[in-house]
Short mmCIF file of C-alpha atoms in Angstrom, two decimals:
data_model
loop_
_atom_site.label_atom_id
_atom_site.label_comp_id
_atom_site.label_asym_id
_atom_site.label_seq_id
_atom_site.Cartn_x
_atom_site.Cartn_y
_atom_site.Cartn_z
CA UNK A 23 -2.05 -54.00 17.96
CA UNK A 24 -0.76 -54.28 21.53
CA UNK A 25 -1.72 -57.97 21.52
CA UNK A 26 0.47 -58.57 18.47
CA UNK A 27 3.44 -56.85 20.13
CA UNK A 28 2.92 -58.89 23.32
CA UNK A 29 2.75 -62.15 21.30
CA UNK A 30 5.95 -61.36 19.37
CA UNK A 31 7.75 -60.33 22.56
CA UNK A 32 6.77 -63.61 24.32
CA UNK A 33 8.06 -65.66 21.38
CA UNK A 34 11.37 -63.83 21.52
CA UNK A 35 11.56 -64.49 25.27
CA UNK A 36 11.37 -60.89 26.20
CA UNK A 37 8.90 -58.96 28.19
CA UNK A 38 6.52 -56.78 26.22
CA UNK A 39 7.23 -53.06 26.41
CA UNK A 40 4.96 -51.17 28.77
CA UNK A 41 1.77 -50.06 27.18
CA UNK A 42 1.83 -46.33 26.44
CA UNK A 43 -0.35 -44.20 28.62
CA UNK A 44 -3.66 -43.23 27.23
CA UNK A 45 -3.42 -40.40 24.71
CA UNK A 46 -6.86 -39.15 25.57
CA UNK A 47 -5.80 -36.70 28.32
CA UNK A 48 -3.10 -35.24 26.04
CA UNK A 49 -5.52 -34.85 23.14
CA UNK A 50 -8.11 -33.28 25.41
CA UNK A 51 -5.54 -30.83 26.77
CA UNK A 52 -4.41 -29.95 23.23
CA UNK A 53 -8.01 -29.32 22.14
CA UNK A 54 -8.58 -27.16 25.20
CA UNK A 55 -5.49 -25.04 24.46
CA UNK A 56 -6.37 -24.62 20.78
CA UNK A 57 -9.93 -23.62 21.67
CA UNK A 58 -8.73 -21.13 24.27
CA UNK A 59 -6.23 -19.58 21.83
CA UNK A 60 -8.92 -19.30 19.15
CA UNK A 61 -11.29 -17.66 21.62
CA UNK A 62 -8.66 -15.11 22.71
CA UNK A 63 -7.89 -14.28 19.08
CA UNK A 64 -11.59 -13.81 18.33
CA UNK A 65 -12.06 -11.56 21.38
CA UNK A 66 -9.02 -9.46 20.42
CA UNK A 67 -10.29 -9.10 16.86
CA UNK A 68 -13.76 -8.08 18.00
CA UNK A 69 -12.29 -5.57 20.44
CA UNK A 70 -10.20 -4.00 17.67
CA UNK A 71 -13.19 -3.78 15.32
CA UNK A 72 -15.39 -2.34 18.05
CA UNK A 73 -12.83 0.34 18.91
CA UNK A 74 -12.64 1.37 15.24
CA UNK A 75 -16.40 1.49 14.89
CA UNK A 76 -16.93 3.49 18.07
CA UNK A 77 -17.72 7.15 17.59
CA UNK A 78 -15.24 9.81 18.63
CA UNK A 79 -15.37 10.93 22.21
CA UNK A 80 -15.78 14.54 23.22
CA UNK A 81 -12.46 16.16 23.98
CA UNK A 82 -11.39 19.64 24.95
CA UNK A 83 -8.71 21.51 23.10
CA UNK A 84 -5.96 22.89 25.28
CA UNK A 85 -4.17 26.05 24.21
CA UNK A 86 -0.41 25.86 23.73
CA UNK A 87 0.07 27.91 26.91
CA UNK A 88 -0.93 24.97 29.08
CA UNK A 89 -3.98 26.82 30.43
CA UNK A 90 -7.14 24.77 30.88
CA UNK A 91 -9.28 24.49 27.79
CA UNK A 92 -12.74 25.93 27.66
CA UNK A 93 -13.79 25.26 24.07
CA UNK A 94 -15.32 21.81 23.51
CA UNK A 95 -14.17 19.92 20.45
CA UNK A 96 -16.64 17.49 18.94
CA UNK A 97 -13.99 15.07 17.76
CA UNK A 98 -10.90 13.59 19.36
CA UNK A 99 -7.65 14.88 17.85
CA UNK A 100 -6.35 12.77 14.97
CA UNK A 101 -2.99 11.17 15.57
CA UNK A 102 -0.81 11.46 12.48
CA UNK A 103 1.75 8.71 12.18
CA UNK A 104 1.80 8.64 8.38
CA UNK A 105 3.30 11.01 5.88
CA UNK A 106 4.06 14.57 6.95
CA UNK A 107 5.23 17.38 4.68
CA UNK A 108 5.98 21.05 5.32
CA UNK A 109 5.47 23.25 2.26
CA UNK A 110 6.99 26.75 2.23
CA UNK A 111 5.99 28.96 -0.72
CA UNK A 112 7.54 32.35 -1.50
CA UNK A 113 6.91 35.02 -4.15
CA UNK A 114 3.84 33.21 -5.52
CA UNK A 115 1.51 36.13 -4.90
CA UNK A 116 -0.92 37.34 -2.30
CA UNK A 117 -2.73 34.52 -0.49
CA UNK A 118 -0.39 31.85 -1.83
CA UNK A 119 2.78 32.52 0.16
CA UNK A 120 3.36 30.92 3.53
CA UNK A 121 4.31 27.74 5.32
CA UNK A 122 1.77 24.94 5.43
CA UNK A 123 1.76 21.61 7.26
CA UNK A 124 0.35 18.59 5.45
CA UNK A 125 -0.45 15.20 6.94
CA UNK A 126 -1.52 12.26 4.81
CA UNK A 127 -2.93 8.87 5.82
CA UNK A 128 -5.08 10.39 7.39
CA UNK A 129 -5.16 13.81 5.72
CA UNK A 130 -5.02 17.04 7.69
CA UNK A 131 -2.88 20.00 8.64
CA UNK A 132 -2.87 23.69 7.77
CA UNK A 133 -2.52 23.16 4.01
CA UNK A 134 -5.44 24.78 2.11
CA UNK A 135 -6.33 21.50 0.33
CA UNK A 136 -4.96 18.54 2.31
CA UNK A 137 -6.98 15.88 0.48
CA UNK A 138 -6.02 17.19 -2.96
CA UNK A 139 -2.37 17.66 -1.98
CA UNK A 140 -2.10 14.12 -0.58
CA UNK A 141 -3.83 12.75 -3.69
CA UNK A 142 -1.45 14.46 -6.13
CA UNK A 143 1.64 13.24 -4.30
CA UNK A 144 0.17 9.74 -4.08
CA UNK A 145 -0.73 9.78 -7.78
CA UNK A 146 2.84 10.81 -8.75
CA UNK A 147 4.51 8.23 -6.49
CA UNK A 148 6.17 5.41 -8.45
CA UNK A 149 7.97 2.39 -7.02
CA UNK A 150 11.73 2.95 -7.12
CA UNK A 151 11.47 6.63 -8.09
CA UNK A 152 11.68 9.78 -6.00
CA UNK A 153 8.42 11.68 -6.46
CA UNK A 154 10.23 14.89 -5.45
CA UNK A 155 13.30 14.37 -7.69
CA UNK A 156 14.55 17.43 -9.58
CA UNK A 157 14.19 17.67 -13.35
CA UNK A 158 16.81 15.64 -15.22
CA UNK A 159 19.99 17.56 -16.05
CA UNK A 160 20.78 18.13 -19.67
CA UNK A 161 17.17 17.78 -20.78
CA UNK A 162 15.68 19.98 -23.48
CA UNK A 163 13.62 22.64 -21.74
CA UNK A 164 11.67 25.50 -23.26
CA UNK A 165 13.08 28.95 -22.57
CA UNK A 166 10.05 30.33 -20.79
CA UNK A 167 9.99 32.04 -17.44
CA UNK A 168 7.20 31.18 -15.05
CA UNK A 169 7.81 33.91 -12.48
CA UNK A 170 9.75 34.33 -9.26
CA UNK A 171 7.79 31.79 -7.18
CA UNK A 172 9.78 29.23 -5.20
CA UNK A 173 8.78 26.42 -2.89
CA UNK A 174 10.51 24.04 -0.54
CA UNK A 175 8.97 20.75 0.57
CA UNK A 176 10.45 18.95 3.58
CA UNK A 177 9.32 16.10 5.79
CA UNK A 178 8.63 12.41 5.28
CA UNK A 179 6.86 10.63 2.44
CA UNK A 180 6.48 6.83 2.23
CA UNK A 181 8.90 6.49 5.14
CA UNK A 182 11.66 8.41 3.35
CA UNK A 183 12.98 11.90 4.11
CA UNK A 184 12.01 14.69 1.73
CA UNK A 185 13.90 17.93 1.05
CA UNK A 186 12.98 19.30 -2.38
CA UNK A 187 13.01 22.77 -3.90
CA UNK A 188 10.83 24.05 -6.74
CA UNK A 189 11.00 27.14 -8.96
CA UNK A 190 9.64 28.23 -12.33
CA UNK A 191 12.84 29.27 -14.18
CA UNK A 192 12.18 27.28 -17.39
CA UNK A 193 9.71 24.92 -19.05
CA UNK A 194 11.01 21.81 -17.24
CA UNK A 195 10.80 23.51 -13.83
CA UNK A 196 7.31 24.86 -14.62
CA UNK A 197 6.16 21.38 -15.66
CA UNK A 198 7.62 19.88 -12.46
CA UNK A 199 5.81 22.55 -10.38
CA UNK A 200 2.49 22.11 -12.20
CA UNK A 201 2.64 18.31 -11.73
CA UNK A 202 2.50 18.92 -7.95
CA UNK A 203 -0.55 21.24 -7.93
CA UNK A 204 -2.43 21.42 -5.46
CA UNK A 205 0.48 20.54 -3.14
CA UNK A 206 2.02 23.69 -4.61
CA UNK A 207 -0.24 26.64 -5.54
CA UNK A 208 -1.71 26.76 -9.03
CA UNK A 209 -0.09 29.77 -10.69
CA UNK A 210 -1.94 29.38 -13.99
CA UNK A 211 -0.45 29.86 -17.42
CA UNK A 212 2.87 31.55 -17.84
CA UNK A 213 4.00 34.10 -20.38
CA UNK A 214 6.92 33.30 -22.66
CA UNK A 215 9.86 35.66 -22.96
#
């Protein structure tokens, strides 16, 4: 190809353009950089997988007072960066009242059934709808009373703030409460008035 360009340039009375430098060093450098980048990506991926597969290290729990810990814990504490809810239940009966912390993704906290509570909230979550929304106003509700129990759920779910209250004043409110069991305590069947 360069001979053809030289021949045409001589016929036109001009000097042939300088021959481009060899592309081999540039191609070799490009291959080297691509290979190095691929290797670094592979190493980073393997490191991430290895850290996930590694067993938990032994840690020691420290009391809230700041005093040195003496009780060994067999598992490192779980960092919760996912969903966090605080459930406060009142007037539900002995053993059901109190304030409970719930962490989901991964599950944990002081809630009596963190896995079940996370599962029920997840199951009731619908795209574009508030899982904790109150019952629709003006709806037809049965005139039954489910007892004096109340609950308040606050925190964060699916990246959105939550501040919802629950009671059992009529059939719609009872149904809304029962849909969130075991996040809220199971109060069983209710008596009609």
